[in-house]
PDB file of C-alpha atoms in Angstrom:
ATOM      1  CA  UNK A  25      10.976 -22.267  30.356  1.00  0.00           C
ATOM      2  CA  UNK A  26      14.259 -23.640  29.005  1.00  0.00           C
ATOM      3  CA  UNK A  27      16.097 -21.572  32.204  1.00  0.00           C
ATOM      4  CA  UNK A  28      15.133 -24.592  34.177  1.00  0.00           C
ATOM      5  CA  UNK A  29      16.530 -26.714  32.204  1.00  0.00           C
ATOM      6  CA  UNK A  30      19.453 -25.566  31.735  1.00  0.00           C
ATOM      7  CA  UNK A  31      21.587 -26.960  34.676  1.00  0.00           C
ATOM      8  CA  UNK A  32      19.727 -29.629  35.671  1.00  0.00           C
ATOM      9  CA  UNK A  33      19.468 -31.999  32.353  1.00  0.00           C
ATOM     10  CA  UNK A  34      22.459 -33.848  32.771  1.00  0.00           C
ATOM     11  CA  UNK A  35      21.575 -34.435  36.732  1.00  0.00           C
ATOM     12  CA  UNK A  36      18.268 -35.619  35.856  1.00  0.00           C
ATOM     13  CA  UNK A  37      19.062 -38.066  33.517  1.00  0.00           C
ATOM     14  CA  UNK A  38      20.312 -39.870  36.111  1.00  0.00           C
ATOM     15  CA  UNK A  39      17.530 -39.767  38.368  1.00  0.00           C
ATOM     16  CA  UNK A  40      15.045 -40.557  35.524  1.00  0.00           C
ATOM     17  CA  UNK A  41      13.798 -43.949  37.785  1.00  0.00           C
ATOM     18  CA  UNK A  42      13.542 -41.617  40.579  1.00  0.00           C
ATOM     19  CA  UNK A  43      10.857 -39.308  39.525  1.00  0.00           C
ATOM     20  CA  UNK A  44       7.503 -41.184  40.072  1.00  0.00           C
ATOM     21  CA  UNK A  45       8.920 -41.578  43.821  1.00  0.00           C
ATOM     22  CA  UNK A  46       9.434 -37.781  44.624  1.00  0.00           C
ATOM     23  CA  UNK A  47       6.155 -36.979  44.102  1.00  0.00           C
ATOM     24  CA  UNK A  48       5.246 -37.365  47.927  1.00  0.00           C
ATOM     25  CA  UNK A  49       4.186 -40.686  47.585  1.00  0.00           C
ATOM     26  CA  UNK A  50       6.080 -42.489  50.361  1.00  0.00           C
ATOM     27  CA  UNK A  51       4.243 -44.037  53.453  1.00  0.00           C
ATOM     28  CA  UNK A  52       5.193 -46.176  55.628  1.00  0.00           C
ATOM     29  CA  UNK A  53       4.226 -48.186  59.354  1.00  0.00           C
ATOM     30  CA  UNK A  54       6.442 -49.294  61.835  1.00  0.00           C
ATOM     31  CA  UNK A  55       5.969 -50.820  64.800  1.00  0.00           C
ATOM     32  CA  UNK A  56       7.218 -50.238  67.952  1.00  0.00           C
ATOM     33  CA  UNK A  57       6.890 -52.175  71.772  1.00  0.00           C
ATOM     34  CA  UNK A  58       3.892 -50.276  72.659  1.00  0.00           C
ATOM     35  CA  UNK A  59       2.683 -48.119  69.454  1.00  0.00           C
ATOM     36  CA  UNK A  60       2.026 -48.155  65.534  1.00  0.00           C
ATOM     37  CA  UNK A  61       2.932 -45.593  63.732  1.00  0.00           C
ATOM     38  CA  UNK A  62       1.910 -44.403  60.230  1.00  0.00           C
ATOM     39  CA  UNK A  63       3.460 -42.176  58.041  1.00  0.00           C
ATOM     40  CA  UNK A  64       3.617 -40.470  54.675  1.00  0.00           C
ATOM     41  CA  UNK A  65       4.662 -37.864  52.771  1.00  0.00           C
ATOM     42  CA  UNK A  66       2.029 -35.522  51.697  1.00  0.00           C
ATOM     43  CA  UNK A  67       3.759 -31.496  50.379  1.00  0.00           C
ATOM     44  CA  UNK A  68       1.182 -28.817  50.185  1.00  0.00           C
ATOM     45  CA  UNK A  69      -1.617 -30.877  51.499  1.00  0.00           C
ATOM     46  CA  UNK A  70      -3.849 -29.046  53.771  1.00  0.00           C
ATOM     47  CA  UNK A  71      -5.361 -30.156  57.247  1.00  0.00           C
ATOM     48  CA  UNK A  72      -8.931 -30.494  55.571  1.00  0.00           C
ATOM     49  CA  UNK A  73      -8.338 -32.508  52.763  1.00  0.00           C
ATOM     50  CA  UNK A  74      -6.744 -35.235  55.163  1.00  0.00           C
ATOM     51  CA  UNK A  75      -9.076 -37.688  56.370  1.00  0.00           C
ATOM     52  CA  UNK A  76      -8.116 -40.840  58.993  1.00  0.00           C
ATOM     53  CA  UNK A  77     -10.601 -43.509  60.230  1.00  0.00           C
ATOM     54  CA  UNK A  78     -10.081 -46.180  62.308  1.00  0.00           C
ATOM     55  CA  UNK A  79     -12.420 -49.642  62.297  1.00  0.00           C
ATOM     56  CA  UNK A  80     -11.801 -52.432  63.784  1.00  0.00           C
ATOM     57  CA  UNK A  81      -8.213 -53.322  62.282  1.00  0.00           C
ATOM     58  CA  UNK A  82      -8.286 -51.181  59.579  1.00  0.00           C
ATOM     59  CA  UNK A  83      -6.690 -47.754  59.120  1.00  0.00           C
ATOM     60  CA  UNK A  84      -8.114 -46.005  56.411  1.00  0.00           C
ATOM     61  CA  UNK A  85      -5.921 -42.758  55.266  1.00  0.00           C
ATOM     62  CA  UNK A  86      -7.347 -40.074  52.425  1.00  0.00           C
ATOM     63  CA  UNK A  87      -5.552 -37.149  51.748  1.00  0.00           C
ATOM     64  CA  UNK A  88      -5.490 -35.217  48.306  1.00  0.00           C
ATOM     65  CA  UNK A  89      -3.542 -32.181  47.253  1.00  0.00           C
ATOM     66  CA  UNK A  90      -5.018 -28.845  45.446  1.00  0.00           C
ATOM     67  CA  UNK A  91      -3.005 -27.600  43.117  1.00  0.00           C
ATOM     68  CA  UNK A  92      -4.198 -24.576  41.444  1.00  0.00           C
ATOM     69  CA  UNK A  93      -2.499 -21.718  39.764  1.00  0.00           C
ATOM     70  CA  UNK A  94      -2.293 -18.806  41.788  1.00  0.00           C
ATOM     71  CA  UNK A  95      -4.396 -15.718  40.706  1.00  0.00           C
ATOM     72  CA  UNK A  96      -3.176 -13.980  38.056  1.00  0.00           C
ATOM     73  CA  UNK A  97      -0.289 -16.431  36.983  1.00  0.00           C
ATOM     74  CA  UNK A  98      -0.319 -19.346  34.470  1.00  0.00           C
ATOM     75  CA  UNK A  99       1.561 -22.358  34.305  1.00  0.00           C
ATOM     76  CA  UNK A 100       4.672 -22.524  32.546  1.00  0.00           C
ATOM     77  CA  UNK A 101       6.378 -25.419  34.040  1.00  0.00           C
ATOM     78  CA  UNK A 102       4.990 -28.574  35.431  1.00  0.00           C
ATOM     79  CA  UNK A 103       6.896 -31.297  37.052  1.00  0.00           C
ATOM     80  CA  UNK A 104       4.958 -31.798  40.276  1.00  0.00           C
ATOM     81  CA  UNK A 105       2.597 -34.769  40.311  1.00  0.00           C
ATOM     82  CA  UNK A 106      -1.126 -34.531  41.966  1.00  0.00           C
ATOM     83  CA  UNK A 107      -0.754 -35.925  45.653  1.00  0.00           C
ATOM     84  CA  UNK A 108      -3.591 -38.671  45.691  1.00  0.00           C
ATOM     85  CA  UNK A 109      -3.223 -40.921  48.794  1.00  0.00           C
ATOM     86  CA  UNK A 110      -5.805 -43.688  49.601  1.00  0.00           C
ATOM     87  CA  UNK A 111      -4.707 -46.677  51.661  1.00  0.00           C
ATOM     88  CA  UNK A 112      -5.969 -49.060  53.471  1.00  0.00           C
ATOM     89  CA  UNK A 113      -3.630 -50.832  56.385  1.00  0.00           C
ATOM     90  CA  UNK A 114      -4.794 -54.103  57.834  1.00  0.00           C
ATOM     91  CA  UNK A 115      -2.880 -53.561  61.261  1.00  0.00           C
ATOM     92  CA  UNK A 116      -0.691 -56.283  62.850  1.00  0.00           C
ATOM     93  CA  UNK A 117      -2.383 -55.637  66.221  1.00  0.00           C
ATOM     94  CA  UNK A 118      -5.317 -54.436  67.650  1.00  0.00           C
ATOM     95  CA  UNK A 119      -4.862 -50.338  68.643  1.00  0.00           C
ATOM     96  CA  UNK A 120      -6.759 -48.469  71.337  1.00  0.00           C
ATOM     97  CA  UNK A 121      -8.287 -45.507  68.679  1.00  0.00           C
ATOM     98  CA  UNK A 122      -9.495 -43.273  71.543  1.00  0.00           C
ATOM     99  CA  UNK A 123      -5.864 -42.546  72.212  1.00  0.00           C
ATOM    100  CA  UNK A 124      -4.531 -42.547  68.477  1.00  0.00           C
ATOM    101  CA  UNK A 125      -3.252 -38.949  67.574  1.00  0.00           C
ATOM    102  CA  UNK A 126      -2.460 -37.394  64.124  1.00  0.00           C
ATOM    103  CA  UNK A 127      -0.070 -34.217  63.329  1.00  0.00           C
ATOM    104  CA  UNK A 128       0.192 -33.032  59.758  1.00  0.00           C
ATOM    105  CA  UNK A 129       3.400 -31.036  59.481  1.00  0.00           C
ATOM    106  CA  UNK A 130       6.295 -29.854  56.851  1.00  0.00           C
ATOM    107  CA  UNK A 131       4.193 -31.791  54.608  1.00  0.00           C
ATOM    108  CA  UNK A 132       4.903 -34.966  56.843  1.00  0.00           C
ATOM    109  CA  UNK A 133       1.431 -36.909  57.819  1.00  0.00           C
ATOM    110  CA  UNK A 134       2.141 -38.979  61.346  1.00  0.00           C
ATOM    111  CA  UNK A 135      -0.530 -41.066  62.989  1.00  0.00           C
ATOM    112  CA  UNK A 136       0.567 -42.961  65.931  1.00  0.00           C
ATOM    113  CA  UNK A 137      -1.926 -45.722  67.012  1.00  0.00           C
ATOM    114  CA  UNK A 138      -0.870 -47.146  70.840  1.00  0.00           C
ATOM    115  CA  UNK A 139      -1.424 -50.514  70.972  1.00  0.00           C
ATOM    116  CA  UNK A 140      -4.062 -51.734  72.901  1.00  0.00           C
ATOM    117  CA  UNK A 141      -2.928 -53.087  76.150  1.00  0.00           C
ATOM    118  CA  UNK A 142      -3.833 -56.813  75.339  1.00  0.00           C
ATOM    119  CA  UNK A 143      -1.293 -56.267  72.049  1.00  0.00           C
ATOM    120  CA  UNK A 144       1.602 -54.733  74.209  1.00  0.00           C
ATOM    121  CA  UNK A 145       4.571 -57.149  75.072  1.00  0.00           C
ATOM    122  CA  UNK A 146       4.113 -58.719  78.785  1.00  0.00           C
ATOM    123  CA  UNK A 147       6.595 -59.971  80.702  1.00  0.00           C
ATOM    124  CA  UNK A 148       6.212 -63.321  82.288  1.00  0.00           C
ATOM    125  CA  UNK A 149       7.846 -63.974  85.658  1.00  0.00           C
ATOM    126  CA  UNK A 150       8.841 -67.840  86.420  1.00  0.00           C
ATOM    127  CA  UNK A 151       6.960 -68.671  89.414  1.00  0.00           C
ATOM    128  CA  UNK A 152       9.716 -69.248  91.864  1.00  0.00           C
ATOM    129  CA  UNK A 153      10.468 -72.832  92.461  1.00  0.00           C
ATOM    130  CA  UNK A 154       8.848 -74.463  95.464  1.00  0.00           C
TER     131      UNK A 154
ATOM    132  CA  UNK B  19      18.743 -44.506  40.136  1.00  0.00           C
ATOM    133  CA  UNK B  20      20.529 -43.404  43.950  1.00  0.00           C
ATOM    134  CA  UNK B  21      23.828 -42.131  44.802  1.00  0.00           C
ATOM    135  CA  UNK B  22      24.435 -42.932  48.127  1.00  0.00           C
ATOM    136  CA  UNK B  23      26.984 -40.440  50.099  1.00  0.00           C
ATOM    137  CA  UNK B  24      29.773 -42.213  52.575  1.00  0.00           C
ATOM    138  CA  UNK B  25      31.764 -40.187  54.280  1.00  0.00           C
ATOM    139  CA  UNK B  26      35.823 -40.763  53.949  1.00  0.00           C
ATOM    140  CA  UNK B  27      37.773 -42.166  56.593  1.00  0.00           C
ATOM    141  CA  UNK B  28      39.573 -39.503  58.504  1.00  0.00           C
ATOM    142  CA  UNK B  29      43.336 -40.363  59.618  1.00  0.00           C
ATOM    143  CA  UNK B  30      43.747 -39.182  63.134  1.00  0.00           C
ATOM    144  CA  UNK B  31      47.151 -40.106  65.044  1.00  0.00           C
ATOM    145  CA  UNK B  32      47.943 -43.280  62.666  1.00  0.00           C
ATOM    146  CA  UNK B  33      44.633 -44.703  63.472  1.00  0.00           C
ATOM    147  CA  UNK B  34      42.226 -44.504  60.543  1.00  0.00           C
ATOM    148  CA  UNK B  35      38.833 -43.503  61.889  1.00  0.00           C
ATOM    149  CA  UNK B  36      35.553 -44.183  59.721  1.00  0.00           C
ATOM    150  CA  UNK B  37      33.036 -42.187  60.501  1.00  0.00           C
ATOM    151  CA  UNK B  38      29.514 -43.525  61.136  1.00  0.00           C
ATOM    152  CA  UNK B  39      28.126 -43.981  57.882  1.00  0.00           C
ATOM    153  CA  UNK B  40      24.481 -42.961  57.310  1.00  0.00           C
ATOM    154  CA  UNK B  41      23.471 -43.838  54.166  1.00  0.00           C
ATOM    155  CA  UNK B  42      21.734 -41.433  51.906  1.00  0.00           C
ATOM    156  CA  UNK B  43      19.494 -40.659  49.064  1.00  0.00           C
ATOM    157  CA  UNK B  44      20.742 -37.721  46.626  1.00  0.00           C
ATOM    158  CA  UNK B  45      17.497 -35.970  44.759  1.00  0.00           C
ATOM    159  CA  UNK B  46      16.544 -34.032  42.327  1.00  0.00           C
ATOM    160  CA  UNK B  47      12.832 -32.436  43.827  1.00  0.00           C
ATOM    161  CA  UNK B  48      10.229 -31.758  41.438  1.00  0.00           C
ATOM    162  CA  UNK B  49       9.044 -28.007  40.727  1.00  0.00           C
ATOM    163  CA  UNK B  50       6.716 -26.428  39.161  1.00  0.00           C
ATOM    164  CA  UNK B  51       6.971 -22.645  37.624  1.00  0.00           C
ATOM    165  CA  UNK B  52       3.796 -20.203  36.916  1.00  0.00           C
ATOM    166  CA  UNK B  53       4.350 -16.576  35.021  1.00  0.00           C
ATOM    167  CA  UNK B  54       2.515 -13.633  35.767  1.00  0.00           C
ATOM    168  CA  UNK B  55       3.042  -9.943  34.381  1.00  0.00           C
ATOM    169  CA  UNK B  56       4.728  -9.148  37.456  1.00  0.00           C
ATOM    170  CA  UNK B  57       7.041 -12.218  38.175  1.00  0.00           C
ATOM    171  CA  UNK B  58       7.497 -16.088  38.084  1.00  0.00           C
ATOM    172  CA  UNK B  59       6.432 -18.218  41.071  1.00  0.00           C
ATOM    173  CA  UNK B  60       8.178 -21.214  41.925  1.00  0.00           C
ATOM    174  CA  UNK B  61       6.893 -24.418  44.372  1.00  0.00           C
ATOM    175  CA  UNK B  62       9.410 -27.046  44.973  1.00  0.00           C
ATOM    176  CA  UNK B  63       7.976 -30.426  47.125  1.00  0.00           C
ATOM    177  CA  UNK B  64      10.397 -30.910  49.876  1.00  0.00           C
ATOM    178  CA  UNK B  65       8.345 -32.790  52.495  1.00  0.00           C
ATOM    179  CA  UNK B  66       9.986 -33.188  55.673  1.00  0.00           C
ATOM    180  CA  UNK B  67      12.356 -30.329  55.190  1.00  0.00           C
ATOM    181  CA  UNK B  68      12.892 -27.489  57.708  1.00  0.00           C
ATOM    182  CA  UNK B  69      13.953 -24.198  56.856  1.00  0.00           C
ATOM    183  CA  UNK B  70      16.823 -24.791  58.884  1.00  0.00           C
ATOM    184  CA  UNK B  71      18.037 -27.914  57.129  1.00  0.00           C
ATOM    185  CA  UNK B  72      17.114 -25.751  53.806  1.00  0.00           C
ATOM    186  CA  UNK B  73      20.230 -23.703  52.242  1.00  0.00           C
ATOM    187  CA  UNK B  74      19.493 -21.118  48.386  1.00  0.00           C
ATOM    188  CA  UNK B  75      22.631 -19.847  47.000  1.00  0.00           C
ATOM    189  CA  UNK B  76      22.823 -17.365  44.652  1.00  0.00           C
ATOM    190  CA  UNK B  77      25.326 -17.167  42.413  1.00  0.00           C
ATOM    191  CA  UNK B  78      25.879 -15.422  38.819  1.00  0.00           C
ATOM    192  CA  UNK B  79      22.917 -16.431  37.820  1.00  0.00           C
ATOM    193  CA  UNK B  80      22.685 -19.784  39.008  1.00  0.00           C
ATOM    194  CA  UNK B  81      20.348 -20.668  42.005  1.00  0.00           C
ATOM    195  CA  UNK B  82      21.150 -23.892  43.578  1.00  0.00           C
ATOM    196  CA  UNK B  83      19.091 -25.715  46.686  1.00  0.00           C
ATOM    197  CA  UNK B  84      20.256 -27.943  48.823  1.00  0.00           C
ATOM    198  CA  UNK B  85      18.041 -29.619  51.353  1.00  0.00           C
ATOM    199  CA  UNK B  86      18.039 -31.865  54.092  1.00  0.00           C
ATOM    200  CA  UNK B  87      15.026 -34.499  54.914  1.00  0.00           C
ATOM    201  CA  UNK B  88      16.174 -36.124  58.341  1.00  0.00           C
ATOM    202  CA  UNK B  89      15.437 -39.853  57.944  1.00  0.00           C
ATOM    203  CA  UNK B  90      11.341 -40.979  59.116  1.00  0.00           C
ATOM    204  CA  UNK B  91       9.854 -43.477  59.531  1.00  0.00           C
ATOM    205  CA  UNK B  92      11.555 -46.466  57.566  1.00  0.00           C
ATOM    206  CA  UNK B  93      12.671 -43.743  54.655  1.00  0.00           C
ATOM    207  CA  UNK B  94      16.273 -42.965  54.968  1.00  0.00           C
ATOM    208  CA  UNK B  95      17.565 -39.491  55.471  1.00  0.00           C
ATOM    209  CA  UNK B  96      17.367 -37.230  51.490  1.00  0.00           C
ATOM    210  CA  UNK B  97      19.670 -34.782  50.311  1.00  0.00           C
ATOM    211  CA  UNK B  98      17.707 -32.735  47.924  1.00  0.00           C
ATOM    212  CA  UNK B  99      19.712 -30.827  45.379  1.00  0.00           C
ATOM    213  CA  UNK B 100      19.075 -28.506  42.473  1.00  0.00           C
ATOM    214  CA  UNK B 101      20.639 -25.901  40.494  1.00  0.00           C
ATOM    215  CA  UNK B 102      18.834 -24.162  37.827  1.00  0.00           C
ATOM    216  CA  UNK B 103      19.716 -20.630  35.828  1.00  0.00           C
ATOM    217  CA  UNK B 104      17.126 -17.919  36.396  1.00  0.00           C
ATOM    218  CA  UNK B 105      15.938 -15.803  33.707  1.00  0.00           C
ATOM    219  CA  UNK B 106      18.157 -12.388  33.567  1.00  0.00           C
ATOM    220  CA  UNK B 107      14.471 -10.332  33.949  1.00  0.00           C
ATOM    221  CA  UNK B 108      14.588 -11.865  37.541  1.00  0.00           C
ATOM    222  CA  UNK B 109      14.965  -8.861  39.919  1.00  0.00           C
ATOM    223  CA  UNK B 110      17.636 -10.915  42.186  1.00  0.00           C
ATOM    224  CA  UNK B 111      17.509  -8.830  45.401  1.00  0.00           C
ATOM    225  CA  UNK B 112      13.775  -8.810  45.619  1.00  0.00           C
ATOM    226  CA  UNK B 113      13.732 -12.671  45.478  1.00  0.00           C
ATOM    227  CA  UNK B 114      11.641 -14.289  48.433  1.00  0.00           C
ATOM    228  CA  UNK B 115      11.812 -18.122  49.593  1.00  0.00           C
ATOM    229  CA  UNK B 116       9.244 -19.860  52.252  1.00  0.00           C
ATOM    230  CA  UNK B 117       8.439 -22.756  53.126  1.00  0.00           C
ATOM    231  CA  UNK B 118       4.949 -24.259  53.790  1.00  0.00           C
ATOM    232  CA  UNK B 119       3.599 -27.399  54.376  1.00  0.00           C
ATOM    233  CA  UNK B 120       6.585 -28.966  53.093  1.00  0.00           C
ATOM    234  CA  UNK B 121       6.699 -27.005  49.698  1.00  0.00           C
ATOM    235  CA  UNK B 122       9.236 -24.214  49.001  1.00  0.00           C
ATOM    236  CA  UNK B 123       7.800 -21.001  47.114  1.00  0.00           C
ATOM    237  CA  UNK B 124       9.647 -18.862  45.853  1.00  0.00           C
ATOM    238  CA  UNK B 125       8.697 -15.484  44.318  1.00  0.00           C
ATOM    239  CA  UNK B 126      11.071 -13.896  41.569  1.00  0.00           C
ATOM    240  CA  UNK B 127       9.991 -10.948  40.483  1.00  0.00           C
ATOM    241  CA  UNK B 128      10.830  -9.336  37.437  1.00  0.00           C
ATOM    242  CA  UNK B 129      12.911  -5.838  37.034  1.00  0.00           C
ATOM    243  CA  UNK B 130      10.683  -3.107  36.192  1.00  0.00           C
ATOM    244  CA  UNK B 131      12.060  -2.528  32.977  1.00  0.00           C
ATOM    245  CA  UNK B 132      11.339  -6.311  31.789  1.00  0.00           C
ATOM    246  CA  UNK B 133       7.816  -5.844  32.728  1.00  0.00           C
ATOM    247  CA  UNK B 134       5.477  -5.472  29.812  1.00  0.00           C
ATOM    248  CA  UNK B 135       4.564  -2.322  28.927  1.00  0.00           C
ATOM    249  CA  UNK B 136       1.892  -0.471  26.891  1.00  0.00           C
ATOM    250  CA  UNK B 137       2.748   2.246  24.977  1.00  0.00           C
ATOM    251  CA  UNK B 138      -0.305   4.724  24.599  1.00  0.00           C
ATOM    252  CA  UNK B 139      -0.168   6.453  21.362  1.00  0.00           C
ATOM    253  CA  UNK B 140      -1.440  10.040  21.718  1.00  0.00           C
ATOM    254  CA  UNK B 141      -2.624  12.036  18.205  1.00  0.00           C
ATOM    255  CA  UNK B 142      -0.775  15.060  17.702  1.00  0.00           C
TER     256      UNK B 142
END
């Protein structure tokens, strides 16, 4: 399929080094006063083929893409990459699970993990003097 | 390789302004193509883009895509761009673009005279 090409050759070349990191592999966890939150980028991955587990201090993510040719067509150009995510986070804090929630959507994973309440920031009042 | 976009300083009343700069990411997404009899099928990744922040123009025959990904997470906000020439046996105004799960597909069918056709040979 040279059409593809056509426009986008000399705008590539200078994105060469970006490639490998469009594929939808980019995660990432911040961290926020009371929550952790995980995310990644995962296009065309469906609900099923996402799986999240939670032990101890350990968030395990698995999420895979299929990518088959639609009936009746055949592949003539590919550029897209197979979307293979398997991580395992040691997390900086200890999470309460029961509450964590996930939402897959626009091909954006987001898990957010509150923190349990002995990990949350406490204030500490002076005792007043006496 | 990233080009980062900064917005100019505007001039307003002798005062030069600069406009909050938000740095971001210019890219090229990846597609893939398949062919059938009837037309070519096209899936772009754009994770994290809406269809509002999603723009096709048409031109000649030059499609181009620009897309917005809204900074998540600790991934800074994405202009993805692409222009690429479709084939001339694309029927243009039957072209159709959605967007699922963060991929764009878009169907380009062919004219009905590009499609292939068998010619039956009768005896005489």
């Amino acid at each position: 399929m040279r059409f593809f090409d056509a426009f986008d050759r000399q705008i590539s070349e200078a994105f060469v080094g970006r490639r490998e990191r469009e594929t939808g592999g980019s995660i990432s966890l911040t961290e926020s006063a009371d929550a952790l939150v995980f995310t990644a980028e995962l296009p065309g991955v469906a609900r099923a083929d996402v799986e999240i587990t939670i032990e101890a201090d350990v968030l395990t993510v698995r999420a895979s893409r299929k990518q088959a040719a639609p009936e009746g067509y055949k592949l003539v150009r590919q550029e897209r990459q197979p979307v293979e995510l398997f991580r395992k986070l040691a997390l900086p804090c200890r999470v309460d699970a029961d509450a964590a929630r996930a939402d897959l959507s626009g091909g954006i994973l987001t898990v957010r993990l509150p923190k349990a309440s002995e990990a949350r920031p406490r204030r500490i009042s002076l005792n007043t003097a006496s | 390789m990233q080009t980062q976009i900064t917005n100019e300083p505007t001039k307003t009343n002798n005062a030069v302004t600069v406009k909050a700069q938000t740095p971001t990411y210019v890219v090229t997404p990846l597609l893939d193509v398949y062919e059938s009899a009837d037309g070519l099928r096209v899936f772009v990744d754009l994770p994290g883009v809406t269809a509002e922040g999603l723009s096709l123009d048409l031109e000649e025959d030059v499609l181009t895509l620009v897309a917005k990904r809204e900074p998540f997470g600790r991934d800074r906000a994405i202009h993805y761009k692409r222009r690429f020439m479709l084939p001339r046996e694309v029927a243009q105004d039957r072209i159709e673009a959605k967007l699922q799960d963060g991929v764009l597909v878009l169907d380009l069918p062919k004219r009905a005279e590009s499609k292939p056709r068998k010619i039956s040979v009768t005896v005489g």
